[in-house]
PDB file of C-alpha atoms in Angstrom:
ATOM      1  CA  GLU H   1      -4.528  -6.754 -15.613  1.00  0.00           C
ATOM      2  CA  ALA H   2      -1.953  -9.443 -16.357  1.00  0.00           C
ATOM      3  CA  VAL H   3       0.433  -8.354 -13.593  1.00  0.00           C
ATOM      4  CA  ILE H   4      -1.852  -7.277 -10.731  1.00  0.00           C
ATOM      5  CA  PRO H   5      -3.734  -9.855  -8.639  1.00  0.00           C
ATOM      6  CA  THR H   6      -7.323 -10.666  -9.512  1.00  0.00           C
ATOM      7  CA  ARG H   7      -9.957 -10.316  -6.818  1.00  0.00           C
ATOM      8  CA  SER H   8     -10.161 -14.111  -6.526  1.00  0.00           C
ATOM      9  CA  MET H   9      -6.379 -14.270  -5.999  1.00  0.00           C
ATOM     10  CA  MET H  10      -6.673 -11.646  -3.277  1.00  0.00           C
ATOM     11  CA  GLN H  11      -9.375 -13.690  -1.555  1.00  0.00           C
ATOM     12  CA  GLN H  12      -7.249 -16.836  -1.792  1.00  0.00           C
ATOM     13  CA  ILE H  13      -4.402 -15.027  -0.028  1.00  0.00           C
ATOM     14  CA  PHE H  14      -6.273 -12.914   2.533  1.00  0.00           C
ATOM     15  CA  GLY H  15      -9.737 -14.445   2.766  1.00  0.00           C
ATOM     16  CA  ASN H  16     -12.427 -11.802   3.139  1.00  0.00           C
ATOM     17  CA  CYS H  17     -11.070  -8.532   1.737  1.00  0.00           C
ATOM     18  CA  LEU H  18     -11.943  -5.423  -0.252  1.00  0.00           C
ATOM     19  CA  VAL H  19     -10.186  -4.273  -3.420  1.00  0.00           C
ATOM     20  CA  MET H  20     -11.111  -1.033  -5.182  1.00  0.00           C
ATOM     21  CA  PHE H  21      -9.026  -0.301  -8.266  1.00  0.00           C
ATOM     22  CA  ARG H  22     -10.549   2.359 -10.514  1.00  0.00           C
ATOM     23  CA  PRO H  23      -7.829   4.010 -12.645  1.00  0.00           C
ATOM     24  CA  SER H  24      -8.799   7.205 -14.438  1.00  0.00           C
ATOM     25  CA  ASN H  25      -6.884   6.076 -17.540  1.00  0.00           C
ATOM     26  CA  ILE H  26      -6.619   2.728 -19.346  1.00  0.00           C
ATOM     27  CA  VAL H  27      -3.285   2.184 -17.614  1.00  0.00           C
ATOM     28  CA  SER H  28      -2.397   3.447 -14.179  1.00  0.00           C
ATOM     29  CA  GLY H  29       0.315   4.964 -12.025  1.00  0.00           C
ATOM     30  CA  ASP H  30      -1.377   3.330  -9.033  1.00  0.00           C
ATOM     31  CA  PHE H  31      -1.065  -0.402  -8.484  1.00  0.00           C
ATOM     32  CA  TYR H  32      -1.547  -3.070  -5.869  1.00  0.00           C
ATOM     33  CA  TRP H  33       0.472  -6.260  -5.477  1.00  0.00           C
ATOM     34  CA  ALA H  34       0.141  -9.290  -3.238  1.00  0.00           C
ATOM     35  CA  ALA H  35       1.802 -12.644  -2.667  1.00  0.00           C
ATOM     36  CA  LYS H  36       1.810 -15.578  -0.270  1.00  0.00           C
ATOM     37  CA  ILE H  37       5.444 -16.646   0.038  1.00  0.00           C
ATOM     38  CA  GLY H  38       6.996 -18.614   2.863  1.00  0.00           C
ATOM     39  CA  ARG H  39       5.519 -17.662   6.226  1.00  0.00           C
ATOM     40  CA  TYR H  40       4.249 -14.278   5.030  1.00  0.00           C
ATOM     41  CA  LYS H  41       1.292 -12.793   3.233  1.00  0.00           C
ATOM     42  CA  ALA H  42       2.526  -9.626   1.535  1.00  0.00           C
ATOM     43  CA  LEU H  43       0.469  -6.670   0.341  1.00  0.00           C
ATOM     44  CA  VAL H  44       1.485  -3.470  -1.433  1.00  0.00           C
ATOM     45  CA  VAL H  45      -0.583  -0.410  -2.309  1.00  0.00           C
ATOM     46  CA  ALA H  46       1.438   1.998  -4.441  1.00  0.00           C
ATOM     47  CA  ASP H  47       1.228   5.367  -6.170  1.00  0.00           C
ATOM     48  CA  CYS H  48       3.864   6.064  -8.805  1.00  0.00           C
ATOM     49  CA  THR H  49       5.074   9.373 -10.185  1.00  0.00           C
ATOM     50  CA  GLY H  50       2.948  10.462 -13.133  1.00  0.00           C
ATOM     51  CA  HIS H  51      -0.352   9.352 -14.589  1.00  0.00           C
ATOM     52  CA  GLY H  52      -1.374   7.274 -17.587  1.00  0.00           C
ATOM     53  CA  VAL H  53       1.485   5.819 -19.630  1.00  0.00           C
ATOM     54  CA  PRO H  54       4.428   7.387 -17.684  1.00  0.00           C
ATOM     55  CA  GLY H  55       2.915   6.235 -14.398  1.00  0.00           C
ATOM     56  CA  ALA H  56       2.195   2.799 -15.843  1.00  0.00           C
ATOM     57  CA  PHE H  57       5.862   2.346 -16.807  1.00  0.00           C
ATOM     58  CA  MET H  58       6.789   3.033 -13.177  1.00  0.00           C
ATOM     59  CA  SER H  59       4.073   0.601 -12.047  1.00  0.00           C
ATOM     60  CA  MET H  60       5.508  -2.143 -14.257  1.00  0.00           C
ATOM     61  CA  LEU H  61       8.988  -1.396 -12.929  1.00  0.00           C
ATOM     62  CA  GLY H  62       7.787  -1.545  -9.321  1.00  0.00           C
ATOM     63  CA  ILE H  63       5.859  -4.798  -9.786  1.00  0.00           C
ATOM     64  CA  SER H  64       8.797  -6.440 -11.551  1.00  0.00           C
ATOM     65  CA  MET H  65      11.206  -5.379  -8.818  1.00  0.00           C
ATOM     66  CA  LEU H  66       8.919  -6.584  -6.018  1.00  0.00           C
ATOM     67  CA  ASN H  67       8.666  -9.993  -7.680  1.00  0.00           C
ATOM     68  CA  ASP H  68      12.448 -10.123  -7.969  1.00  0.00           C
ATOM     69  CA  ILE H  69      13.084  -9.023  -4.373  1.00  0.00           C
ATOM     70  CA  VAL H  70      10.753 -11.572  -2.739  1.00  0.00           C
ATOM     71  CA  ALA H  71      12.181 -14.314  -4.974  1.00  0.00           C
ATOM     72  CA  ASN H  72      15.685 -13.613  -3.708  1.00  0.00           C
ATOM     73  CA  ILE H  73      15.248 -13.116   0.045  1.00  0.00           C
ATOM     74  CA  ASP H  74      14.345 -15.586   2.783  1.00  0.00           C
ATOM     75  CA  MET H  75      10.571 -15.229   3.141  1.00  0.00           C
ATOM     76  CA  ASN H  76      10.629 -17.837   5.923  1.00  0.00           C
ATOM     77  CA  SER H  77      12.868 -15.803   8.194  1.00  0.00           C
ATOM     78  CA  GLU H  78      11.321 -14.511  11.422  1.00  0.00           C
ATOM     79  CA  GLN H  79      13.888 -11.700  11.263  1.00  0.00           C
ATOM     80  CA  LEU H  80      12.571 -10.366   7.941  1.00  0.00           C
ATOM     81  CA  GLN H  81      11.202  -6.828   8.221  1.00  0.00           C
ATOM     82  CA  ALA H  82       8.801  -5.042   5.890  1.00  0.00           C
ATOM     83  CA  SER H  83      11.223  -2.124   5.844  1.00  0.00           C
ATOM     84  CA  ASP H  84      13.939  -4.427   4.427  1.00  0.00           C
ATOM     85  CA  ILE H  85      11.875  -4.793   1.259  1.00  0.00           C
ATOM     86  CA  LEU H  86      11.282  -1.042   0.943  1.00  0.00           C
ATOM     87  CA  ASN H  87      14.987  -0.295   1.474  1.00  0.00           C
ATOM     88  CA  GLN H  88      15.947  -2.806  -1.226  1.00  0.00           C
ATOM     89  CA  LEU H  89      13.271  -1.527  -3.591  1.00  0.00           C
ATOM     90  CA  ARG H  90      14.505   2.041  -3.175  1.00  0.00           C
ATOM     91  CA  ALA H  91      18.069   0.983  -3.998  1.00  0.00           C
ATOM     92  CA  ASN H  92      16.816  -0.875  -7.079  1.00  0.00           C
ATOM     93  CA  VAL H  93      14.738   2.079  -8.342  1.00  0.00           C
ATOM     94  CA  ILE H  94      17.626   4.512  -7.884  1.00  0.00           C
ATOM     95  CA  SER H  95      19.939   2.140  -9.760  1.00  0.00           C
ATOM     96  CA  ALA H  96      17.487   1.335 -12.570  1.00  0.00           C
ATOM     97  CA  LEU H  97      16.728   5.022 -13.238  1.00  0.00           C
ATOM     98  CA  ARG H  98      20.415   5.967 -12.801  1.00  0.00           C
ATOM     99  CA  GLN H  99      19.380   8.557 -10.253  1.00  0.00           C
ATOM    100  CA  ASP H 100      22.664   8.077  -8.435  1.00  0.00           C
ATOM    101  CA  ILE H 101      24.811   9.070 -11.424  1.00  0.00           C
ATOM    102  CA  ASP H 102      22.657  10.767 -14.069  1.00  0.00           C
ATOM    103  CA  ALA H 103      20.402  13.826 -13.781  1.00  0.00           C
ATOM    104  CA  MET H 104      18.246  12.304 -16.538  1.00  0.00           C
ATOM    105  CA  GLY H 105      16.932   9.914 -13.886  1.00  0.00           C
ATOM    106  CA  GLY H 106      14.972  12.818 -12.457  1.00  0.00           C
ATOM    107  CA  LEU H 107      12.916  12.450  -9.308  1.00  0.00           C
ATOM    108  CA  ASP H 108      10.587   9.690 -10.447  1.00  0.00           C
ATOM    109  CA  GLY H 109       9.648   7.389  -7.627  1.00  0.00           C
ATOM    110  CA  ILE H 110       6.939   5.420  -5.856  1.00  0.00           C
ATOM    111  CA  ASP H 111       4.869   6.118  -2.759  1.00  0.00           C
ATOM    112  CA  MET H 112       3.994   2.822  -1.099  1.00  0.00           C
ATOM    113  CA  ALA H 113       2.440   1.055   1.859  1.00  0.00           C
ATOM    114  CA  LEU H 114       3.906  -2.424   2.329  1.00  0.00           C
ATOM    115  CA  ILE H 115       2.432  -4.968   4.734  1.00  0.00           C
ATOM    116  CA  LEU H 116       3.688  -8.378   5.851  1.00  0.00           C
ATOM    117  CA  ILE H 117       1.325 -10.650   7.787  1.00  0.00           C
ATOM    118  CA  ASP H 118       2.693 -13.566   9.784  1.00  0.00           C
ATOM    119  CA  SER H 119      -0.376 -15.663  10.623  1.00  0.00           C
ATOM    120  CA  GLU H 120       1.590 -18.068  12.840  1.00  0.00           C
ATOM    121  CA  ARG H 121       2.723 -15.267  15.143  1.00  0.00           C
ATOM    122  CA  ARG H 122      -0.513 -13.266  14.608  1.00  0.00           C
ATOM    123  CA  GLN H 123       1.622 -10.297  13.727  1.00  0.00           C
ATOM    124  CA  LEU H 124       1.501  -7.579  11.075  1.00  0.00           C
ATOM    125  CA  GLN H 125       4.457  -5.504   9.920  1.00  0.00           C
ATOM    126  CA  TYR H 126       4.041  -2.256   8.023  1.00  0.00           C
ATOM    127  CA  SER H 127       6.480   0.109   6.367  1.00  0.00           C
ATOM    128  CA  GLY H 128       5.414   3.130   4.378  1.00  0.00           C
ATOM    129  CA  ALA H 129       6.861   5.613   1.889  1.00  0.00           C
ATOM    130  CA  TYR H 130       4.433   8.565   1.981  1.00  0.00           C
ATOM    131  CA  ARG H 131       1.471   6.121   2.265  1.00  0.00           C
ATOM    132  CA  PRO H 132       0.011   5.510   5.739  1.00  0.00           C
ATOM    133  CA  LEU H 133      -1.857   2.497   7.059  1.00  0.00           C
ATOM    134  CA  VAL H 134      -5.230   2.756   8.802  1.00  0.00           C
ATOM    135  CA  MET H 135      -6.144   0.335  11.591  1.00  0.00           C
ATOM    136  CA  ILE H 136      -9.630   0.097  13.080  1.00  0.00           C
ATOM    137  CA  ARG H 137      -9.882  -1.791  16.362  1.00  0.00           C
ATOM    138  CA  ASP H 138     -12.862  -1.752  18.735  1.00  0.00           C
ATOM    139  CA  ASN H 139     -14.523   1.153  16.890  1.00  0.00           C
ATOM    140  CA  SER H 140     -11.379   3.278  17.169  1.00  0.00           C
ATOM    141  CA  LEU H 141      -9.393   4.407  14.116  1.00  0.00           C
ATOM    142  CA  THR H 142      -5.621   4.770  14.254  1.00  0.00           C
ATOM    143  CA  LYS H 143      -3.425   6.109  11.455  1.00  0.00           C
ATOM    144  CA  ILE H 144      -0.020   4.446  11.488  1.00  0.00           C
ATOM    145  CA  GLU H 145       2.381   7.052  10.201  1.00  0.00           C
ATOM    146  CA  CYS H 146       4.530   6.569   7.129  1.00  0.00           C
ATOM    147  CA  ASP H 147       8.011   7.903   6.461  1.00  0.00           C
ATOM    148  CA  HIS H 148       7.907  11.149   4.494  1.00  0.00           C
ATOM    149  CA  MET H 149      10.257  10.039   1.757  1.00  0.00           C
ATOM    150  CA  PRO H 150       9.601   8.210  -1.516  1.00  0.00           C
ATOM    151  CA  ILE H 151      11.042   5.060  -3.010  1.00  0.00           C
ATOM    152  CA  GLY H 152      13.523   6.815  -5.244  1.00  0.00           C
ATOM    153  CA  LYS H 153      16.146   9.543  -4.998  1.00  0.00           C
ATOM    154  CA  TYR H 154      15.665  11.815  -2.004  1.00  0.00           C
ATOM    155  CA  ASN H 155      17.829  14.181  -0.005  1.00  0.00           C
ATOM    156  CA  LYS H 156      17.780  11.896   3.041  1.00  0.00           C
ATOM    157  CA  ASN H 157      18.121   8.181   2.437  1.00  0.00           C
ATOM    158  CA  THR H 158      17.652   7.018   6.001  1.00  0.00           C
ATOM    159  CA  PRO H 159      16.214   3.505   6.383  1.00  0.00           C
ATOM    160  CA  PHE H 160      12.459   3.135   6.342  1.00  0.00           C
ATOM    161  CA  THR H 161      10.717   2.607   9.681  1.00  0.00           C
ATOM    162  CA  ASN H 162       9.322  -0.838  10.503  1.00  0.00           C
ATOM    163  CA  HIS H 163       6.096  -0.960  12.536  1.00  0.00           C
ATOM    164  CA  VAL H 164       5.000  -4.192  14.254  1.00  0.00           C
ATOM    165  CA  ILE H 165       1.386  -4.759  15.336  1.00  0.00           C
ATOM    166  CA  GLU H 166       0.174  -7.702  17.398  1.00  0.00           C
ATOM    167  CA  LEU H 167      -3.070  -8.736  15.717  1.00  0.00           C
ATOM    168  CA  GLU H 168      -6.370  -9.112  17.528  1.00  0.00           C
ATOM    169  CA  LYS H 169      -9.578 -10.696  16.292  1.00  0.00           C
ATOM    170  CA  GLY H 170     -11.731  -8.133  14.520  1.00  0.00           C
ATOM    171  CA  ASP H 171      -8.872  -5.849  13.452  1.00  0.00           C
ATOM    172  CA  CYS H 172      -9.455  -4.164  10.103  1.00  0.00           C
ATOM    173  CA  PHE H 173      -6.731  -2.511   8.010  1.00  0.00           C
ATOM    174  CA  PHE H 174      -6.991  -0.144   5.044  1.00  0.00           C
ATOM    175  CA  ALA H 175      -4.272   1.076   2.684  1.00  0.00           C
ATOM    176  CA  TYR H 176      -5.013   3.534  -0.112  1.00  0.00           C
ATOM    177  CA  SER H 177      -3.482   5.879  -2.655  1.00  0.00           C
ATOM    178  CA  ASP H 178      -4.273   9.592  -2.779  1.00  0.00           C
ATOM    179  CA  GLY H 179      -6.537   8.850  -5.746  1.00  0.00           C
ATOM    180  CA  ILE H 180      -9.470   8.589  -3.351  1.00  0.00           C
ATOM    181  CA  THR H 181      -8.675  11.552  -1.082  1.00  0.00           C
ATOM    182  CA  ASP H 182      -7.934  13.820  -4.074  1.00  0.00           C
ATOM    183  CA  GLN H 183     -11.349  13.267  -5.687  1.00  0.00           C
ATOM    184  CA  PHE H 184     -13.284  16.516  -6.041  1.00  0.00           C
ATOM    185  CA  ASP H 185     -16.670  16.978  -4.434  1.00  0.00           C
ATOM    186  CA  ASN H 186     -18.867  18.256  -7.259  1.00  0.00           C
ATOM    187  CA  SER H 187     -20.999  20.295  -4.874  1.00  0.00           C
ATOM    188  CA  ASN H 188     -18.236  22.600  -3.647  1.00  0.00           C
ATOM    189  CA  GLU H 189     -15.163  21.724  -5.744  1.00  0.00           C
ATOM    190  CA  GLN H 190     -13.185  20.782  -2.651  1.00  0.00           C
ATOM    191  CA  LYS H 191     -11.173  17.593  -2.410  1.00  0.00           C
ATOM    192  CA  PHE H 192     -12.780  14.696  -0.566  1.00  0.00           C
ATOM    193  CA  GLY H 193      -9.849  14.593   1.844  1.00  0.00           C
ATOM    194  CA  ARG H 194      -8.510  12.272   4.490  1.00  0.00           C
ATOM    195  CA  LYS H 195     -10.908  13.335   7.270  1.00  0.00           C
ATOM    196  CA  LYS H 196     -14.009  12.381   5.257  1.00  0.00           C
ATOM    197  CA  LEU H 197     -12.395   9.123   4.141  1.00  0.00           C
ATOM    198  CA  TYR H 198     -11.569   8.104   7.708  1.00  0.00           C
ATOM    199  CA  GLY H 199     -15.083   8.952   8.845  1.00  0.00           C
ATOM    200  CA  LEU H 200     -16.487   6.810   6.035  1.00  0.00           C
ATOM    201  CA  LEU H 201     -14.220   3.879   6.948  1.00  0.00           C
ATOM    202  CA  LEU H 202     -15.106   4.091  10.625  1.00  0.00           C
ATOM    203  CA  ASP H 203     -18.839   4.260   9.913  1.00  0.00           C
ATOM    204  CA  ASN H 204     -18.849   1.271   7.573  1.00  0.00           C
ATOM    205  CA  TYR H 205     -15.966  -1.093   8.420  1.00  0.00           C
ATOM    206  CA  GLN H 206     -18.215  -3.655  10.122  1.00  0.00           C
ATOM    207  CA  LYS H 207     -20.444  -4.065   7.060  1.00  0.00           C
ATOM    208  CA  PRO H 208     -19.793  -6.826   4.493  1.00  0.00           C
ATOM    209  CA  PHE H 209     -17.051  -5.800   2.099  1.00  0.00           C
ATOM    210  CA  THR H 210     -19.438  -5.972  -0.860  1.00  0.00           C
ATOM    211  CA  GLU H 211     -21.570  -3.281   0.795  1.00  0.00           C
ATOM    212  CA  GLN H 212     -18.494  -1.237   1.680  1.00  0.00           C
ATOM    213  CA  PHE H 213     -17.342  -1.343  -1.938  1.00  0.00           C
ATOM    214  CA  ASP H 214     -20.587   0.217  -3.150  1.00  0.00           C
ATOM    215  CA  ILE H 215     -20.434   2.916  -0.478  1.00  0.00           C
ATOM    216  CA  TYR H 216     -16.848   3.895  -1.304  1.00  0.00           C
ATOM    217  CA  LYS H 217     -17.517   3.735  -5.038  1.00  0.00           C
ATOM    218  CA  ASN H 218     -20.457   6.127  -4.668  1.00  0.00           C
TER     219      ASN H 218
END
C-alpha cells in the first residue's frame, strides 16, 4: 500500500478512472503503478511470476526499477517511446536476477502493459509484455496485441513493439492482469475468460466508473 498509488492519486493523474486491485493474498504478485512526469502520464498494470510473498518481491523490484528508470530518462522528449521503458526494464531485471550469467536467476519475470499519455499531442503509446490493452471507441472493442515475451530472460530478446494511438473524445482504455480472466465460475468450474470479460466491458463502459466497479467486482 505504501508503494502503489492510492485511488485519489490515480484520479489526480488521470481524472475519472477505475482501479480494481483485489489480491488473493495479503501481498501480491500483481501491481499497478502510475506517475505524471514531464509531458507524460504513465500507467503500468503488471503480473509478476509467483503469488504471495515470492510474487510480492518481484512486484517491489519492478516498482523500484520503474521509479529509477523514469527518474533517469528525459520524460519531456517527444521521441520517448513506451517500448523504451520496457526494453530498459527487461535489461534491469535480467541484470538484477543475474539471469544473463547464473542459472539461479531462473525464469522469473514480469508481464506488463505500459501506457504513456501525451495530453498535448492527444496521443497514447502502449507497449506490452504478454499483457494486451483494450480500447473501446464508438461502441466497438479493439484488443491491441502485446508482444509474447516477458520482462525477463527469454529465448528471443527482440525489442518490444511500440503502438501509437491518436486519441478521440470518448475513448476508453482497459488494462488488466490474468487475475480476472482466470477466476473460476462456481456454476460450471470454468474460467471466466477473456471473451466474457470483453463482453462485460463493452456492455458497461459508458456507465459511471463507480457502477462499473461494482459490476466487475460481482
